PDB file of C-alpha atoms in Angstrom:
ATOM      1  CA  MET C   1     -36.392   1.075 -59.333  1.00  0.00           C
ATOM      2  CA  ASN C   2     -32.694  -0.073 -60.306  1.00  0.00           C
ATOM      3  CA  LYS C   3     -31.592   2.948 -58.078  1.00  0.00           C
ATOM      4  CA  LEU C   4     -33.568   1.956 -54.977  1.00  0.00           C
ATOM      5  CA  ILE C   5     -32.199  -1.621 -55.612  1.00  0.00           C
ATOM      6  CA  PHE C   6     -28.940  -0.210 -55.917  1.00  0.00           C
ATOM      7  CA  SER C   7     -28.842   1.864 -53.006  1.00  0.00           C
ATOM      8  CA  VAL C   8     -30.170  -1.111 -50.571  1.00  0.00           C
ATOM      9  CA  LEU C   9     -27.606  -3.190 -52.000  1.00  0.00           C
ATOM     10  CA  ILE C  10     -24.910  -0.255 -50.824  1.00  0.00           C
ATOM     11  CA  VAL C  11     -26.598  -0.277 -47.523  1.00  0.00           C
ATOM     12  CA  ILE C  12     -26.364  -3.880 -46.688  1.00  0.00           C
ATOM     13  CA  ILE C  13     -22.668  -4.057 -48.061  1.00  0.00           C
ATOM     14  CA  LEU C  14     -21.471  -1.062 -45.572  1.00  0.00           C
ATOM     15  CA  THR C  15     -23.574  -2.697 -42.882  1.00  0.00           C
ATOM     16  CA  GLY C  16     -21.371  -6.026 -43.531  1.00  0.00           C
ATOM     17  CA  CYS C  17     -18.293  -4.086 -43.498  1.00  0.00           C
ATOM     18  CA  ASN C  18     -18.798  -2.439 -40.472  1.00  0.00           C
ATOM     19  CA  GLY C  19     -16.038  -1.607 -37.864  1.00  0.00           C
ATOM     20  CA  PHE C  20     -17.698  -2.121 -34.599  1.00  0.00           C
ATOM     21  CA  PRO C  21     -16.219  -4.299 -32.284  1.00  0.00           C
ATOM     22  CA  THR C  22     -17.965  -7.981 -31.600  1.00  0.00           C
ATOM     23  CA  ASP C  23     -16.409  -8.655 -27.871  1.00  0.00           C
ATOM     24  CA  THR C  24     -16.246  -6.535 -24.927  1.00  0.00           C
ATOM     25  CA  LEU C  25     -13.193  -6.258 -22.656  1.00  0.00           C
ATOM     26  CA  SER C  26     -14.471  -8.103 -19.098  1.00  0.00           C
ATOM     27  CA  GLN C  27     -12.475  -8.484 -16.166  1.00  0.00           C
ATOM     28  CA  PRO C  28     -11.166 -11.862 -15.725  1.00  0.00           C
ATOM     29  CA  GLU C  29     -12.860 -14.230 -12.724  1.00  0.00           C
ATOM     30  CA  GLY C  30     -11.262 -16.462 -10.947  1.00  0.00           C
ATOM     31  CA  LYS C  31     -12.790 -19.354  -8.953  1.00  0.00           C
ATOM     32  CA  VAL C  32     -11.364 -21.965  -6.282  1.00  0.00           C
ATOM     33  CA  ILE C  33     -13.071 -25.421  -6.342  1.00  0.00           C
ATOM     34  CA  MET C  34     -13.674 -28.145  -3.817  1.00  0.00           C
ATOM     35  CA  ASN C  35     -15.124 -31.334  -4.191  1.00  0.00           C
ATOM     36  CA  GLY C  36     -16.861 -29.818  -7.629  1.00  0.00           C
ATOM     37  CA  GLU C  37     -18.381 -27.167  -5.847  1.00  0.00           C
ATOM     38  CA  GLN C  38     -17.111 -23.375  -7.170  1.00  0.00           C
ATOM     39  CA  TYR C  39     -16.647 -20.441  -5.108  1.00  0.00           C
ATOM     40  CA  SER C  40     -15.864 -16.693  -6.886  1.00  0.00           C
ATOM     41  CA  MET C  41     -12.761 -15.249  -5.292  1.00  0.00           C
ATOM     42  CA  ILE C  42     -12.701 -11.577  -4.435  1.00  0.00           C
ATOM     43  CA  GLN C  43     -11.192  -9.495  -7.042  1.00  0.00           C
ATOM     44  CA  SER C  44      -8.776  -6.716  -6.435  1.00  0.00           C
ATOM     45  CA  ASN C  45      -6.356  -4.426  -8.198  1.00  0.00           C
ATOM     46  CA  TYR C  46      -7.017  -4.847 -11.760  1.00  0.00           C
ATOM     47  CA  GLN C  47      -5.027  -3.451 -14.612  1.00  0.00           C
ATOM     48  CA  TRP C  48      -5.451  -4.395 -18.151  1.00  0.00           C
ATOM     49  CA  LYS C  49      -4.094  -2.436 -21.335  1.00  0.00           C
ATOM     50  CA  GLU C  50      -5.768  -3.641 -24.672  1.00  0.00           C
ATOM     51  CA  ASP C  51      -5.777  -1.415 -27.628  1.00  0.00           C
ATOM     52  CA  ASN C  52      -6.734   1.853 -26.871  1.00  0.00           C
ATOM     53  CA  VAL C  53      -8.488   1.177 -23.721  1.00  0.00           C
ATOM     54  CA  GLU C  54      -6.652   1.385 -20.254  1.00  0.00           C
ATOM     55  CA  ILE C  55      -8.378  -0.091 -17.341  1.00  0.00           C
ATOM     56  CA  SER C  56      -7.242   0.311 -13.515  1.00  0.00           C
ATOM     57  CA  THR C  57      -9.024  -0.552 -10.528  1.00  0.00           C
ATOM     58  CA  LYS C  58      -7.976  -0.366  -6.965  1.00  0.00           C
ATOM     59  CA  SER C  59      -9.718  -2.147  -4.013  1.00  0.00           C
ATOM     60  CA  SER C  60      -9.040  -2.236  -0.150  1.00  0.00           C
ATOM     61  CA  THR C  61      -4.970  -3.061   0.589  1.00  0.00           C
ATOM     62  CA  ASP C  62      -6.368  -4.795   3.669  1.00  0.00           C
ATOM     63  CA  ILE C  63      -6.364  -8.368   2.705  1.00  0.00           C
ATOM     64  CA  ASN C  64      -8.367  -9.218   5.597  1.00  0.00           C
ATOM     65  CA  GLU C  65     -10.833  -6.989   4.656  1.00  0.00           C
ATOM     66  CA  LEU C  66     -11.323  -8.698   1.592  1.00  0.00           C
ATOM     67  CA  ALA C  67     -11.230 -11.529   3.247  1.00  0.00           C
ATOM     68  CA  GLU C  68     -14.308 -10.927   4.573  1.00  0.00           C
ATOM     69  CA  LEU C  69     -16.111 -10.465   1.634  1.00  0.00           C
ATOM     70  CA  PHE C  70     -15.398 -14.152   1.031  1.00  0.00           C
ATOM     71  CA  GLU C  71     -17.621 -16.844   2.216  1.00  0.00           C
ATOM     72  CA  THR C  72     -14.843 -19.130   4.330  1.00  0.00           C
ATOM     73  CA  ILE C  73     -14.195 -22.435   2.963  1.00  0.00           C
ATOM     74  CA  GLU C  74     -14.248 -25.134   5.219  1.00  0.00           C
ATOM     75  CA  VAL C  75     -11.403 -27.581   4.214  1.00  0.00           C
ATOM     76  CA  GLU C  76      -9.867 -30.763   5.722  1.00  0.00           C
ATOM     77  CA  LYS C  77      -6.070 -30.705   6.560  1.00  0.00           C
ATOM     78  CA  ASP C  78      -3.815 -31.782   3.358  1.00  0.00           C
ATOM     79  CA  GLY C  79      -6.700 -31.512   1.239  1.00  0.00           C
ATOM     80  CA  THR C  80      -6.575 -29.944  -2.667  1.00  0.00           C
ATOM     81  CA  LEU C  81      -8.236 -26.836  -4.109  1.00  0.00           C
ATOM     82  CA  LYS C  82      -8.138 -26.142  -7.790  1.00  0.00           C
ATOM     83  CA  PHE C  83      -8.547 -22.872  -9.640  1.00  0.00           C
ATOM     84  CA  GLU C  84     -10.044 -21.681 -12.528  1.00  0.00           C
ATOM     85  CA  ILE C  85      -9.431 -18.098 -14.152  1.00  0.00           C
ATOM     86  CA  ASP C  86     -10.278 -16.596 -16.909  1.00  0.00           C
ATOM     87  CA  LYS C  87      -8.465 -15.648 -20.084  1.00  0.00           C
ATOM     88  CA  ASN C  88      -5.269 -18.217 -19.013  1.00  0.00           C
ATOM     89  CA  PRO C  89      -2.882 -16.132 -17.264  1.00  0.00           C
ATOM     90  CA  THR C  90       0.872 -16.594 -18.147  1.00  0.00           C
ATOM     91  CA  SER C  91       1.747 -16.574 -14.442  1.00  0.00           C
ATOM     92  CA  ILE C  92       0.230 -17.160 -11.270  1.00  0.00           C
ATOM     93  CA  THR C  93       1.855 -16.543  -7.476  1.00  0.00           C
ATOM     94  CA  VAL C  94      -0.363 -17.913  -4.567  1.00  0.00           C
ATOM     95  CA  ALA C  95       0.616 -16.411  -1.590  1.00  0.00           C
ATOM     96  CA  LYS C  96      -0.580 -17.802   2.253  1.00  0.00           C
ATOM     97  CA  LEU C  97      -1.192 -15.541   5.238  1.00  0.00           C
ATOM     98  CA  ASN C  98      -0.903 -17.400   8.198  1.00  0.00           C
ATOM     99  CA  GLU C  99      -2.323 -16.717  11.488  1.00  0.00           C
ATOM    100  CA  ASP C 100       0.346 -15.249  13.188  1.00  0.00           C
ATOM    101  CA  GLY C 101       0.557 -12.399  10.187  1.00  0.00           C
ATOM    102  CA  THR C 102       3.636 -14.336   8.399  1.00  0.00           C
ATOM    103  CA  THR C 103       3.022 -15.053   4.569  1.00  0.00           C
ATOM    104  CA  ASP C 104       4.563 -18.163   2.487  1.00  0.00           C
ATOM    105  CA  ILE C 105       4.525 -18.714  -1.108  1.00  0.00           C
ATOM    106  CA  VAL C 106       2.627 -21.634  -2.183  1.00  0.00           C
ATOM    107  CA  GLU C 107       3.799 -24.095  -4.442  1.00  0.00           C
ATOM    108  CA  MET C 108       0.898 -24.580  -7.279  1.00  0.00           C
ATOM    109  CA  LYS C 109       0.674 -27.525  -9.639  1.00  0.00           C
ATOM    110  CA  ASP C 110      -2.008 -28.043 -12.553  1.00  0.00           C
ATOM    111  CA  ASN C 111      -3.760 -25.319 -10.771  1.00  0.00           C
ATOM    112  CA  GLU C 112      -4.293 -27.080  -7.506  1.00  0.00           C
ATOM    113  CA  ILE C 113      -2.778 -26.678  -4.165  1.00  0.00           C
ATOM    114  CA  THR C 114      -2.617 -28.530  -0.848  1.00  0.00           C
ATOM    115  CA  MET C 115      -4.103 -27.018   2.069  1.00  0.00           C
ATOM    116  CA  PRO C 116      -1.673 -27.163   5.269  1.00  0.00           C
ATOM    117  CA  SER C 117      -1.738 -29.893   7.391  1.00  0.00           C
ATOM    118  CA  GLU C 118      -2.379 -27.862  10.481  1.00  0.00           C
ATOM    119  CA  SER C 119      -5.739 -26.504  11.756  1.00  0.00           C
ATOM    120  CA  GLY C 120      -6.235 -22.915  11.762  1.00  0.00           C
ATOM    121  CA  TYR C 121      -7.300 -20.044   9.540  1.00  0.00           C
ATOM    122  CA  TYR C 122      -5.533 -19.036   6.367  1.00  0.00           C
ATOM    123  CA  ILE C 123      -6.068 -16.271   3.842  1.00  0.00           C
ATOM    124  CA  TYR C 124      -4.758 -16.825   0.510  1.00  0.00           C
ATOM    125  CA  GLN C 125      -3.859 -14.305  -2.563  1.00  0.00           C
ATOM    126  CA  LEU C 126      -3.439 -15.306  -5.810  1.00  0.00           C
ATOM    127  CA  ILE C 127      -1.642 -12.665  -8.060  1.00  0.00           C
ATOM    128  CA  THR C 128      -2.115 -13.656 -11.699  1.00  0.00           C
ATOM    129  CA  VAL C 129      -0.429 -11.647 -14.846  1.00  0.00           C
ATOM    130  CA  TRP C 130      -1.520 -11.938 -18.258  1.00  0.00           C
ATOM    131  CA  SER C 131       0.315  -9.961 -21.363  1.00  0.00           C
ATOM    132  CA  LYS C 132      -2.290  -7.537 -20.836  1.00  0.00           C
ATOM    133  CA  GLY C 133      -2.600  -6.733 -17.334  1.00  0.00           C
ATOM    134  CA  LYS C 134      -2.791  -8.322 -13.715  1.00  0.00           C
ATOM    135  CA  GLN C 135      -4.943  -8.756 -11.021  1.00  0.00           C
ATOM    136  CA  THR C 136      -5.129 -10.353  -7.413  1.00  0.00           C
ATOM    137  CA  PHE C 137      -7.600 -12.283  -6.088  1.00  0.00           C
ATOM    138  CA  VAL C 138      -8.244 -13.177  -2.702  1.00  0.00           C
ATOM    139  CA  PHE C 139     -10.297 -16.061  -0.705  1.00  0.00           C
ATOM    140  CA  ASP C 140      -9.717 -17.856   2.984  1.00  0.00           C
ATOM    141  CA  VAL C 141     -10.199 -20.978   4.575  1.00  0.00           C
ATOM    142  CA  ASN C 142     -10.608 -22.798   7.710  1.00  0.00           C
ATOM    143  CA  VAL C 143      -8.816 -25.892   8.001  1.00  0.00           C
ATOM    144  CA  GLU C 144     -10.019 -28.659  10.325  1.00  0.00           C
TER     145      GLU C 144
END
């Protein structure tokens, strides 16, 4: 009987010391928020390296194709949009693609950007960087 109890205790102790990971690697999500409503941005070009795991996914390099996958947000001139991005990136660069094909870097403050003062269709690209990887997010707006 003592051998049985001893064996059960050994199994319980070894199970408690199990080295299985308790969390999984997941791709960070990015959301754009307008008037409290959240929209999941399109993810692109994800790269991550953690411990012995390396992940790299590539999507279409055509930003217009990626923007087509997003439901265009109707926004007001000079309105603001807020961002929430998982895993607290160390840097975020926001680029705006104008209808004429030119690109502008947009200033972001407190995870918010201001919409253009001119009506039109714009595609935004967020290049996010973490210590363990990077990812691009895309969304589009129609400014009225």
